Short mmCIF file of C-alpha atoms and ligand atoms in Angstrom, two decimals:
data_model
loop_
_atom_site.label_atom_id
_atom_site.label_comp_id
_atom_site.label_asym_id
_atom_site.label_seq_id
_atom_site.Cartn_x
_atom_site.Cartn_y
_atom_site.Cartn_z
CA UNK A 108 0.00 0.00 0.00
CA UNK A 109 1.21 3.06 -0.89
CA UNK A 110 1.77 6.12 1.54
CA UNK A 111 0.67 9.64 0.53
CA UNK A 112 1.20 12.54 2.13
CA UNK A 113 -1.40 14.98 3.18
CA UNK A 114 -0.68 18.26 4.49
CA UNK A 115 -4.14 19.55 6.13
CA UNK A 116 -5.40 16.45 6.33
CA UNK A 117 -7.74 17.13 9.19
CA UNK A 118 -9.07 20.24 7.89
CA UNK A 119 -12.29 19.71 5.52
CA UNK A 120 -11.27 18.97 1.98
CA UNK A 121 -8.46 17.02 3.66
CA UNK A 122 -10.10 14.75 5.46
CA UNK A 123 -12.53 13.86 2.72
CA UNK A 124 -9.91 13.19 0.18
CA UNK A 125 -7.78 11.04 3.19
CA UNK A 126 -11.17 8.59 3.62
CA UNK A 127 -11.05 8.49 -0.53
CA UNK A 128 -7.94 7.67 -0.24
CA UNK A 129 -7.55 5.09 2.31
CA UNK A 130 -11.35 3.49 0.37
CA UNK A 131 -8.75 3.27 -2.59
CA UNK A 132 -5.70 1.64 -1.12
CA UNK A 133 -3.31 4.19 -0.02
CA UNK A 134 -2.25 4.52 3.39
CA UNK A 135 -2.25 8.36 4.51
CA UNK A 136 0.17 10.09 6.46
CA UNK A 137 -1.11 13.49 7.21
CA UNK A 138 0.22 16.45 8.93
CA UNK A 139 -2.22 19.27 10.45
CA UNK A 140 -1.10 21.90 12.62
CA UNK A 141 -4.77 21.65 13.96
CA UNK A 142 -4.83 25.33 13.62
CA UNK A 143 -8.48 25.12 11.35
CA UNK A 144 -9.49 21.99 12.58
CA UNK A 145 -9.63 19.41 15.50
CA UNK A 146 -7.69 16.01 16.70
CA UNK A 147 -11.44 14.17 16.67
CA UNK A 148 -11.13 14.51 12.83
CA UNK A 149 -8.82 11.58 12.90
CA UNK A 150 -12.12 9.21 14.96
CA UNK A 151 -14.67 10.19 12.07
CA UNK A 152 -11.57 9.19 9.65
CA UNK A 153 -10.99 5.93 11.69
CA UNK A 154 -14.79 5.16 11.68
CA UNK A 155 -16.00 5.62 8.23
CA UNK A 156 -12.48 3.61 6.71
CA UNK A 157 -11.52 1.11 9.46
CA UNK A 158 -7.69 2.95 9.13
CA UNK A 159 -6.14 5.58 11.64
CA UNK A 160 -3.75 7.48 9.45
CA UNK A 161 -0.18 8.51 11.05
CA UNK A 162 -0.45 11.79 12.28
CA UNK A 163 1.84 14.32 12.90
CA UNK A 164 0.84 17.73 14.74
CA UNK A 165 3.61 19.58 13.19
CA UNK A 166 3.20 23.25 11.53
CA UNK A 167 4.61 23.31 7.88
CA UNK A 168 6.54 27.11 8.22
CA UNK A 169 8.99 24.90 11.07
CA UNK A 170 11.35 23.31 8.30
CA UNK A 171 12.82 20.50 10.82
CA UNK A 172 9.36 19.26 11.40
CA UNK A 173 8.79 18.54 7.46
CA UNK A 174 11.92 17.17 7.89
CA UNK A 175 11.47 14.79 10.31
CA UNK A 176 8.17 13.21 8.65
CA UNK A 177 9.90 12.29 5.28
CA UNK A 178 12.42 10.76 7.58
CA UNK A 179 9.61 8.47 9.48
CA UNK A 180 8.33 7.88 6.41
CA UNK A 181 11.12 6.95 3.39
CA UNK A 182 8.66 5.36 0.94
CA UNK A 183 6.59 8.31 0.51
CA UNK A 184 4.80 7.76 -3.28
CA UNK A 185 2.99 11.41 -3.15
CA UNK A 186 2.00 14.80 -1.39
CA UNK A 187 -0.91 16.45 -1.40
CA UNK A 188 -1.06 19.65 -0.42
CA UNK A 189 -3.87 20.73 1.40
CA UNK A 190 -2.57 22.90 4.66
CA UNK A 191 -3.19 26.55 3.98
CA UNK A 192 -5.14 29.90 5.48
CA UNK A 193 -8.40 30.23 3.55
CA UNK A 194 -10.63 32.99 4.41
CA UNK A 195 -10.12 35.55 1.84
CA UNK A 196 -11.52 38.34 4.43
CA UNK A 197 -9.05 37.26 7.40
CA UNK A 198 -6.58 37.68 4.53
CA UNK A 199 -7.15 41.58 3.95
CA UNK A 200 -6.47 42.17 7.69
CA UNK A 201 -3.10 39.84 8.05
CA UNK A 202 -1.91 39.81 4.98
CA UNK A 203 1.50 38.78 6.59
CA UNK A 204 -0.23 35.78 7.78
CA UNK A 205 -1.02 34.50 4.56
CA UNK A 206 1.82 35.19 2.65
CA UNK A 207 3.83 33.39 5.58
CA UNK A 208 1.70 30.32 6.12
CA UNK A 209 0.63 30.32 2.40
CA UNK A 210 3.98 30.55 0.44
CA UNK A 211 6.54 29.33 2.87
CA UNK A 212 4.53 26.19 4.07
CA UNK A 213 5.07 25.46 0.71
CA UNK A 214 8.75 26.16 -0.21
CA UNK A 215 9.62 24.01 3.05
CA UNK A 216 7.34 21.32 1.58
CA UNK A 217 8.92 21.30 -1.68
CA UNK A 218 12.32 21.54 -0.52
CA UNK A 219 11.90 18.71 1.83
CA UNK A 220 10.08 16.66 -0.89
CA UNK A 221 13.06 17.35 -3.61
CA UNK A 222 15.59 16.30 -0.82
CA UNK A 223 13.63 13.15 -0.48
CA UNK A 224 13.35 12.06 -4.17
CA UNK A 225 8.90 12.63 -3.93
CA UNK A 226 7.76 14.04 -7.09
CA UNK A 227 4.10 13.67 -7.07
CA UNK A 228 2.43 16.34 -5.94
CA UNK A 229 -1.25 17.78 -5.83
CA UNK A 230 -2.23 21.42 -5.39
CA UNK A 231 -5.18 23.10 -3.63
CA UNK A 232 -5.54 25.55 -5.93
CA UNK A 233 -9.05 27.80 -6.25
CA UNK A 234 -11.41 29.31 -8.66
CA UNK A 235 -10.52 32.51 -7.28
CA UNK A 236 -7.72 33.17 -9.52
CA UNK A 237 -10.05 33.92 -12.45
CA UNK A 238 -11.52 37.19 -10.83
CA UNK A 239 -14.70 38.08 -12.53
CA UNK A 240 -14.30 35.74 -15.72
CA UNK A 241 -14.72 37.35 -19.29
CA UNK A 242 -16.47 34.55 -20.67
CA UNK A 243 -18.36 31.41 -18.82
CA UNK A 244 -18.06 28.92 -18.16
CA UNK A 245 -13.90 29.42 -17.61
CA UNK A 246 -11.59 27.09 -18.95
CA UNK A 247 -8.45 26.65 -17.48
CA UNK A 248 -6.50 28.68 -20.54
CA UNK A 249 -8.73 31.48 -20.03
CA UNK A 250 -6.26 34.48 -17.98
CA UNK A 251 -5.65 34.53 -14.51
CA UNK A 252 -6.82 37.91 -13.28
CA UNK A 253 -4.94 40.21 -11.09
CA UNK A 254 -5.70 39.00 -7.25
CA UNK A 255 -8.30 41.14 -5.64
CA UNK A 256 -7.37 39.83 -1.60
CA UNK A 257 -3.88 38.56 -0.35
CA UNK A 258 -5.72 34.87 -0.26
CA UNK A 259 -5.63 34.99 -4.28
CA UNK A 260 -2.83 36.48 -4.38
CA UNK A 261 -0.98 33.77 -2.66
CA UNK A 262 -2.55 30.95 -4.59
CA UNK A 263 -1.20 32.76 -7.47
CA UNK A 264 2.17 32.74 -6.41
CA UNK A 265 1.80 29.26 -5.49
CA UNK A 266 1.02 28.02 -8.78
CA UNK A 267 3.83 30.02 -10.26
CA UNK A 268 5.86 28.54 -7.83
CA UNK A 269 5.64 24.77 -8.54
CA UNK A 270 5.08 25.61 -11.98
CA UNK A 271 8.92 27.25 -12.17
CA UNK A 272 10.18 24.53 -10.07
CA UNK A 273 8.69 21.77 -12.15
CA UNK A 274 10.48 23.19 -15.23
CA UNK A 275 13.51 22.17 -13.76
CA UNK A 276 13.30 19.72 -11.10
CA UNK A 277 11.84 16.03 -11.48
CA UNK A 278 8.47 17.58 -9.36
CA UNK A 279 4.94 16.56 -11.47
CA UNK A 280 2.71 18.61 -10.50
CA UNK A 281 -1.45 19.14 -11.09
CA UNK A 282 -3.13 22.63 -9.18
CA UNK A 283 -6.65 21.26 -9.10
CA UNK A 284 -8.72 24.76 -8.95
CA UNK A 285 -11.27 23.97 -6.99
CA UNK A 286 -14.98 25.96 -7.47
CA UNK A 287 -17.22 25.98 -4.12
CA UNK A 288 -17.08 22.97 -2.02
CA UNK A 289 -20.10 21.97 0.04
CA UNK A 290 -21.34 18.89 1.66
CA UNK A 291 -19.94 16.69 4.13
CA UNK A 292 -19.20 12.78 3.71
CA UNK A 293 -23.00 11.25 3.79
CA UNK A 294 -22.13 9.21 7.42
CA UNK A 295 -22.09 12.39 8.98
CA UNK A 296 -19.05 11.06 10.87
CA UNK A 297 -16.69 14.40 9.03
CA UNK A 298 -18.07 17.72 7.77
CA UNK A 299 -16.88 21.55 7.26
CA UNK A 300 -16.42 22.65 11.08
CA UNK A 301 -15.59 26.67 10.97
CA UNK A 302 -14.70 28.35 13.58
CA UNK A 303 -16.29 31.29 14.81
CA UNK A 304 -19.19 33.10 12.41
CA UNK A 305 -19.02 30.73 8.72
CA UNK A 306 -18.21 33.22 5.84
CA UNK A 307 -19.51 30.40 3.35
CA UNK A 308 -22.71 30.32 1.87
CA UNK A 309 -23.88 26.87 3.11
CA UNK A 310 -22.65 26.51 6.70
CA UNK A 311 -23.93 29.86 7.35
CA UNK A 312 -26.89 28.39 5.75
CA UNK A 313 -27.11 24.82 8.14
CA UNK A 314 -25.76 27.13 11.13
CA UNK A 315 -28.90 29.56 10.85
CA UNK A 316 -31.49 26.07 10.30
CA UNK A 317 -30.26 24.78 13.19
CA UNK A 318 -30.86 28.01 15.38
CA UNK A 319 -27.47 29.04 15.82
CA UNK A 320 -27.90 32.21 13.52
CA UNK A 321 -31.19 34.24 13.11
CA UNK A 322 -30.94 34.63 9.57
CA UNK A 323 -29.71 34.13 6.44
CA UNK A 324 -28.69 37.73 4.54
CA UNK A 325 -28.69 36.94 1.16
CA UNK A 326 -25.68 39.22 -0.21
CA UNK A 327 -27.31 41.76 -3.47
CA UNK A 328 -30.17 40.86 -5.86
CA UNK A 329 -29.25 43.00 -8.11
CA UNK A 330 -26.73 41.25 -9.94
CA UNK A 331 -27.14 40.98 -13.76
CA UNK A 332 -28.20 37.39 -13.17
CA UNK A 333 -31.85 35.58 -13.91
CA UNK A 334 -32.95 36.09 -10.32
CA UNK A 335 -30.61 39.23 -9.55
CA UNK A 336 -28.46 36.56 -6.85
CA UNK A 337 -24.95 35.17 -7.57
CA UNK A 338 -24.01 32.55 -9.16
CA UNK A 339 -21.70 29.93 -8.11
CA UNK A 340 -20.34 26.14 -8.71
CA UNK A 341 -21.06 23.95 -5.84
CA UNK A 342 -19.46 20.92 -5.82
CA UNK A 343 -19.89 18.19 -3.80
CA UNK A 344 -16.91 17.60 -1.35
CA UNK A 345 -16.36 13.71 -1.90
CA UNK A 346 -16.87 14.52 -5.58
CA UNK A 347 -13.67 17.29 -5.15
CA UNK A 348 -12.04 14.14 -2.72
CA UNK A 349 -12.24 11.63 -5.70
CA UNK A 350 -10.79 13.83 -7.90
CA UNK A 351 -7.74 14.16 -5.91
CA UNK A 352 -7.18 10.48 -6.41
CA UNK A 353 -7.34 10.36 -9.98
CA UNK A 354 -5.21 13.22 -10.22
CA UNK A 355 -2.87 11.15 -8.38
CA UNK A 356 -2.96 8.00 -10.31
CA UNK A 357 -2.65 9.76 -13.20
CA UNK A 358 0.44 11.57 -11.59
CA UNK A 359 2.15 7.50 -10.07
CA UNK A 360 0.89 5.82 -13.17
CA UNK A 361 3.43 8.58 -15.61
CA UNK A 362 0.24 9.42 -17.70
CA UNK A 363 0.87 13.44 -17.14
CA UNK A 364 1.23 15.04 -20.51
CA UNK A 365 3.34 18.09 -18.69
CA UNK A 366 5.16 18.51 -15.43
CA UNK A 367 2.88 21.12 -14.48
CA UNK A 368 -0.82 21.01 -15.31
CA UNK A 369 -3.69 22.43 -13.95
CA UNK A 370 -7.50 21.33 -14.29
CA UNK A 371 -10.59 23.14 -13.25
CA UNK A 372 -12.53 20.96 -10.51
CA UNK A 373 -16.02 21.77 -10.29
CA UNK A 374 -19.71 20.52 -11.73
CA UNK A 375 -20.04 22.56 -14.91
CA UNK A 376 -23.18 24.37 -13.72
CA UNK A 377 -23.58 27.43 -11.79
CA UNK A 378 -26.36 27.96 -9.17
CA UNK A 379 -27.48 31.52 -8.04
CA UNK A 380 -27.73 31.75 -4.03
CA UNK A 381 -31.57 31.62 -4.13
CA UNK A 382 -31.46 28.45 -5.84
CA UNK A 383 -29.45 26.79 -3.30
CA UNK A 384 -31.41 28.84 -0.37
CA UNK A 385 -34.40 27.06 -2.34
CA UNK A 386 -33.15 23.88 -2.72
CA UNK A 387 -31.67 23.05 1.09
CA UNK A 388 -35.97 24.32 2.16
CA UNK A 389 -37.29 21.89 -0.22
CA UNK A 390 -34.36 18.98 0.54
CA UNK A 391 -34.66 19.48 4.61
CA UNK A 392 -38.03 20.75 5.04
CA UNK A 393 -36.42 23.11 7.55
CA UNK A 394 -37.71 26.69 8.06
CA UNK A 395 -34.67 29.34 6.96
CA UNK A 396 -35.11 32.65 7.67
CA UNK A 397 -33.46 35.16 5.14
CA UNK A 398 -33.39 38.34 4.00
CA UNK A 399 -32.12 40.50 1.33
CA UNK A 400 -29.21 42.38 1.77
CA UNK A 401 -26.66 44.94 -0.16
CA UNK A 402 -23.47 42.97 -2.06
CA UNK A 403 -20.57 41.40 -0.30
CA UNK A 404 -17.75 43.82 -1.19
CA UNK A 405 -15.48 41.62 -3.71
CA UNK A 406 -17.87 39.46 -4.63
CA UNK A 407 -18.10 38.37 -8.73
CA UNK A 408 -21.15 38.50 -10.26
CA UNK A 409 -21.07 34.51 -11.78
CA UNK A 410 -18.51 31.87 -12.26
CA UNK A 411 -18.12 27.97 -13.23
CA UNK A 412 -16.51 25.58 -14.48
CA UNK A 413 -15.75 24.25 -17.99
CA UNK A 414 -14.95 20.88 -16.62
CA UNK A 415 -13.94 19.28 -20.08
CA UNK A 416 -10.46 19.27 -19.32
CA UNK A 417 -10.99 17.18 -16.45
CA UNK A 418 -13.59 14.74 -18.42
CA UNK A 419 -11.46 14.14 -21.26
CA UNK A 420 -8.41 14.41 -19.79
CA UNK A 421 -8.54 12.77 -15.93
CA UNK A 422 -11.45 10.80 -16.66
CA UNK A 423 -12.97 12.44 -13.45
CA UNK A 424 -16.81 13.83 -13.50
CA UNK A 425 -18.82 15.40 -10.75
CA UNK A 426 -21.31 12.79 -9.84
CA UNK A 427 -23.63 14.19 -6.90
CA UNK A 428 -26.00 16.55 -6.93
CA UNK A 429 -26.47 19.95 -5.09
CA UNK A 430 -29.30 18.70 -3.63
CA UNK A 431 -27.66 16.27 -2.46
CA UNK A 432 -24.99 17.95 -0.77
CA UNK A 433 -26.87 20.26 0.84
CA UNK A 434 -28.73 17.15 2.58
CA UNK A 435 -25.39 15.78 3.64
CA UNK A 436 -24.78 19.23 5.08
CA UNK A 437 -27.49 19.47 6.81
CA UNK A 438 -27.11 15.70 8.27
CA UNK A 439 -23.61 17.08 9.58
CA UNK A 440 -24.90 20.36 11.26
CA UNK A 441 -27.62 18.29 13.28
CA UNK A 442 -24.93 15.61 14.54
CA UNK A 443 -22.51 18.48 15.39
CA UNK A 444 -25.52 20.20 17.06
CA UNK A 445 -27.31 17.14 18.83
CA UNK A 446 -30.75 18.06 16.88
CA UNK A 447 -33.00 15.07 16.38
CA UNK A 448 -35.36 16.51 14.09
P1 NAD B 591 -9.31 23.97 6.11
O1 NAD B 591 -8.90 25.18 6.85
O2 NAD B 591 -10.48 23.21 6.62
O3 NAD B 591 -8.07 22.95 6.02
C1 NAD B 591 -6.73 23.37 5.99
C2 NAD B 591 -6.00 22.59 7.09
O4 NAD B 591 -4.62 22.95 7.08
C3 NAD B 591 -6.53 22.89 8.49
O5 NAD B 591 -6.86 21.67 9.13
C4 NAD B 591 -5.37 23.62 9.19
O6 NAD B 591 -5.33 23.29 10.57
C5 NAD B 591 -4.18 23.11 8.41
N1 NAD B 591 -3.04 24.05 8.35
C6 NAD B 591 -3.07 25.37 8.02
N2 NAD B 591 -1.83 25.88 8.08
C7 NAD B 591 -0.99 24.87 8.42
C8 NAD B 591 0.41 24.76 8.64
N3 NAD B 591 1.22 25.81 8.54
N4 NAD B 591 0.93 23.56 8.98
C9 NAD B 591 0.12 22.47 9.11
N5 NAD B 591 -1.21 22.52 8.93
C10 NAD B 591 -1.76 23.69 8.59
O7 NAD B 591 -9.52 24.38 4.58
P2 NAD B 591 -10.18 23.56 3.39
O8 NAD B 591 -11.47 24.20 3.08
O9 NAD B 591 -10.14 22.11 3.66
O10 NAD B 591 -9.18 23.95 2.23
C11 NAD B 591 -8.09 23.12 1.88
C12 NAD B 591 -7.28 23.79 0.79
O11 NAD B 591 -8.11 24.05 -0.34
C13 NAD B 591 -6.67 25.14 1.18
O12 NAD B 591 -5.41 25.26 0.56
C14 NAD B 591 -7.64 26.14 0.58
O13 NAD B 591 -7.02 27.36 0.31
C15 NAD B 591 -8.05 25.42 -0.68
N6 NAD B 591 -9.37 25.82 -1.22
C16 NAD B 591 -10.46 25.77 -0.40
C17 NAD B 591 -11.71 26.15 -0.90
C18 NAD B 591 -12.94 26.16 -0.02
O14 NAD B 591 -13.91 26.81 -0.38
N7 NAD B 591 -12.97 25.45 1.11
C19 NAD B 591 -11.82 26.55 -2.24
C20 NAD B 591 -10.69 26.56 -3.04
C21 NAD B 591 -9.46 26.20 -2.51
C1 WQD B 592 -21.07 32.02 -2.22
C2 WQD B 592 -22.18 32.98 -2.60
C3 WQD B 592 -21.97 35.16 -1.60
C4 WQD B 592 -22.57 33.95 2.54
C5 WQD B 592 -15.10 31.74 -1.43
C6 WQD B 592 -13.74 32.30 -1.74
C7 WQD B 592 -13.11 31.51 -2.86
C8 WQD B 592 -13.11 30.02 -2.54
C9 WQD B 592 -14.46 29.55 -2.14
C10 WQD B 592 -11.06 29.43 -1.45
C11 WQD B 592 -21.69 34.40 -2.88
C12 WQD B 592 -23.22 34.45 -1.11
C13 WQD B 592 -22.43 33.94 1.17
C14 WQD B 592 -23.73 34.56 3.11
C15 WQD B 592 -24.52 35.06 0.90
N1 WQD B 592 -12.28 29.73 -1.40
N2 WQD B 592 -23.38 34.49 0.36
N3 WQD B 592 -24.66 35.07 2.26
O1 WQD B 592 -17.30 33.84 -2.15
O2 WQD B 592 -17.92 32.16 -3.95
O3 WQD B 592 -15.90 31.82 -2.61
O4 WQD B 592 -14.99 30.36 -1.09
O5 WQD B 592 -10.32 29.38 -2.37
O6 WQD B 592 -11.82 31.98 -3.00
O7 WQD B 592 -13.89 33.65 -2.14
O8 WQD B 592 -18.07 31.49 -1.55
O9 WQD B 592 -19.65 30.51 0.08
O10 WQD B 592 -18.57 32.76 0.58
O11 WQD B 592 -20.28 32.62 -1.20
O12 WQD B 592 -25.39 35.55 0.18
O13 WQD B 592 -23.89 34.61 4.34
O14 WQD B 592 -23.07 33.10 -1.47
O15 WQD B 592 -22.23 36.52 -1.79
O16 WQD B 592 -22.46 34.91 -3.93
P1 WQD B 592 -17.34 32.47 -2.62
P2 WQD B 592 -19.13 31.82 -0.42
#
């Protein structure tokens, strides 16, 4: 079995794409500085797969801690790269944050993998890096657009980063740019867990159904869209876990076509906010109070994915629904909150 390493592995696209992984045969190693997410994690993981993944609570910017996990483990086959900061607001305040945890969790990982002779290596990229695209849905040659928050910025940089060092090293690297996540894995055993007041659409969504919130505000109607709300790619999270493994099989099994390449990893269709508001009241049967309010400063107006690249190329498809997720969601929010109903 081989071992893959996953930085951020308890955090929540990490710790779906670790059960994936372990469901397909690898053995996980992760590291997670637990400093977005919890030790429990690693239960849920245990319970759902039947495997407790090595894990190191070791922060990524201290180079003799990546150090010391390549030692433990010699026969790493792959990385995947998970651990980063993520809220694009947080990232206006402390920029210094970001560009710290963001770029040099990296360059220690990368250095450290190089050293070690581990060339495979998967990138949390994001949609973000397309701005407000001029055409949709964006393909992945369409232009990356000037950052609009230190966040973007940095997974800018990152991308130019391995894709520089891949021209010259033996690295093979995908950036999977990933469109809106949502869900949670349908045992309700993991889930998205934010601290503090969600910034997302959907938690903020399950967090106000289950009484936490009083209500929903529904961020401008006035958007040049078919109901005025905006529109956005939500992708299941074990669909976006699944397609971490092919990218990596595709990365072990030599059938790259470039040392660095980059696919777009999201559904293909784009749902406005009142749709999904919509669907999770029709899906859950749960009362959701919400209300209209002005536009999120920075927000685009519409974006998706052109996910041909990933079809034809990967062999990889989104396969659940919206609906779907937002059930899973929702089953996640009630365990995490003890509500029966
Ligand atoms: P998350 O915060 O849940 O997971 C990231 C994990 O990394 C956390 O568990 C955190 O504790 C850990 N971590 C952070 N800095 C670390 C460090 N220096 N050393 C060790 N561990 C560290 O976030 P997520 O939603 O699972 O996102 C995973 C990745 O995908 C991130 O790179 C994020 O930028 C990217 N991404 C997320 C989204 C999204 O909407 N969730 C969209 C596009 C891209
Ligand atoms: C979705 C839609 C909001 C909350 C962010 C990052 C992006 C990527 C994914 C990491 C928008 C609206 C939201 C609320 C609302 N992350 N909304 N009320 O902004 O598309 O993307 O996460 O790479 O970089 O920017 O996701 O879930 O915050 O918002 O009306 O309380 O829901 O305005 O139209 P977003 P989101």
């Amino acid at each position: 079995m081989k071992e893959i390493l996953v930085t951020g592995g308890l955090g929540y696209i990490g710790s779906h794409t670790v059960v994936a992984l372990a469901e397909a045969g690898f053995r996980p190693v992760i590291i997670d500085d637990l400093s977005n997410s919890r030790r429990e994690v690693l239960d849920g993981i245990a319970q759902i797969t039947g495997f407790r993944p090595a894990f190191y609570a070791y922060d990524l910017r201290r180079r003799h801690q990546v150090k010391e996990v390549f030692e433990a483990h010699p026969d790493l086959a792959g990385i995947i790269h998970f651990a980063a900061s993520k809220y694009v607001g947080e990232s206006v305040e402390k920029p210094l944050l970001y560009y710290e945890n963001n770029i040099c969790s990296l360059l220690n990982l990368l250095n450290e993998a190089l050293a070690a002779g581990v060339h495979p290596f998967i990138f949390s990229s994001s949609c973000t890096v397309y701005g407000e695209p001029e055409q949709l849905p964006v393909t992945e040659d369409m232009p990356v657009q000037p950052a609009t928050s230190p966040y973007g910025n940095t997974k800018q940089i990152d991308e130019e980063i391995l894709r520089d060092t891949a021209a010259v090293e033996p690295l093979r690297v995908i950036a999977l740019r990933y469109f809106n996540p949502i869900g949670a894995h349908p045992s309700a055993l993991i889930g998205e867990l934010p601290v503090g007041v969600p910034q997302n659409l959907v938690p903020f969504i399950t967090q106000t159904a289950a009484g936490l919130r009083d209500e929903l505000k529904i961020f401008g109607n006035d958007y040049p869209t078919p109901d005025g709300t905006a529109i956005r790619d939500y992708i299941h999270v074990m669909d976006l876990a699944e397609a971490h493994v092919t990218a990596l099989n595709r990365l072990l099994e030599g059938r790259n076509k470039e040392n660095f390449e980059v696919f777009n990893i999201g559904t293909g269709k784009g749902s406005s906010v009142m749709e999904v508001v919509k669907t999770f009241i029709e899906e859950t049967g749960v009362d959701l109070p919400y209300r209209i309010t002005g536009r999120r400063p920075g927000d685009v107006t519409a974006v998706w994915a052109d996910t041909t690249r990933a079809r034809k190329e990967l062999g990889w498809t989104a396969r659940r629904t919206m609906a779907q997720a937002l059930r899973d969601a929702w089953q996640w929010e009630k365990k995490v909150r003890n509500i029966e109903k």
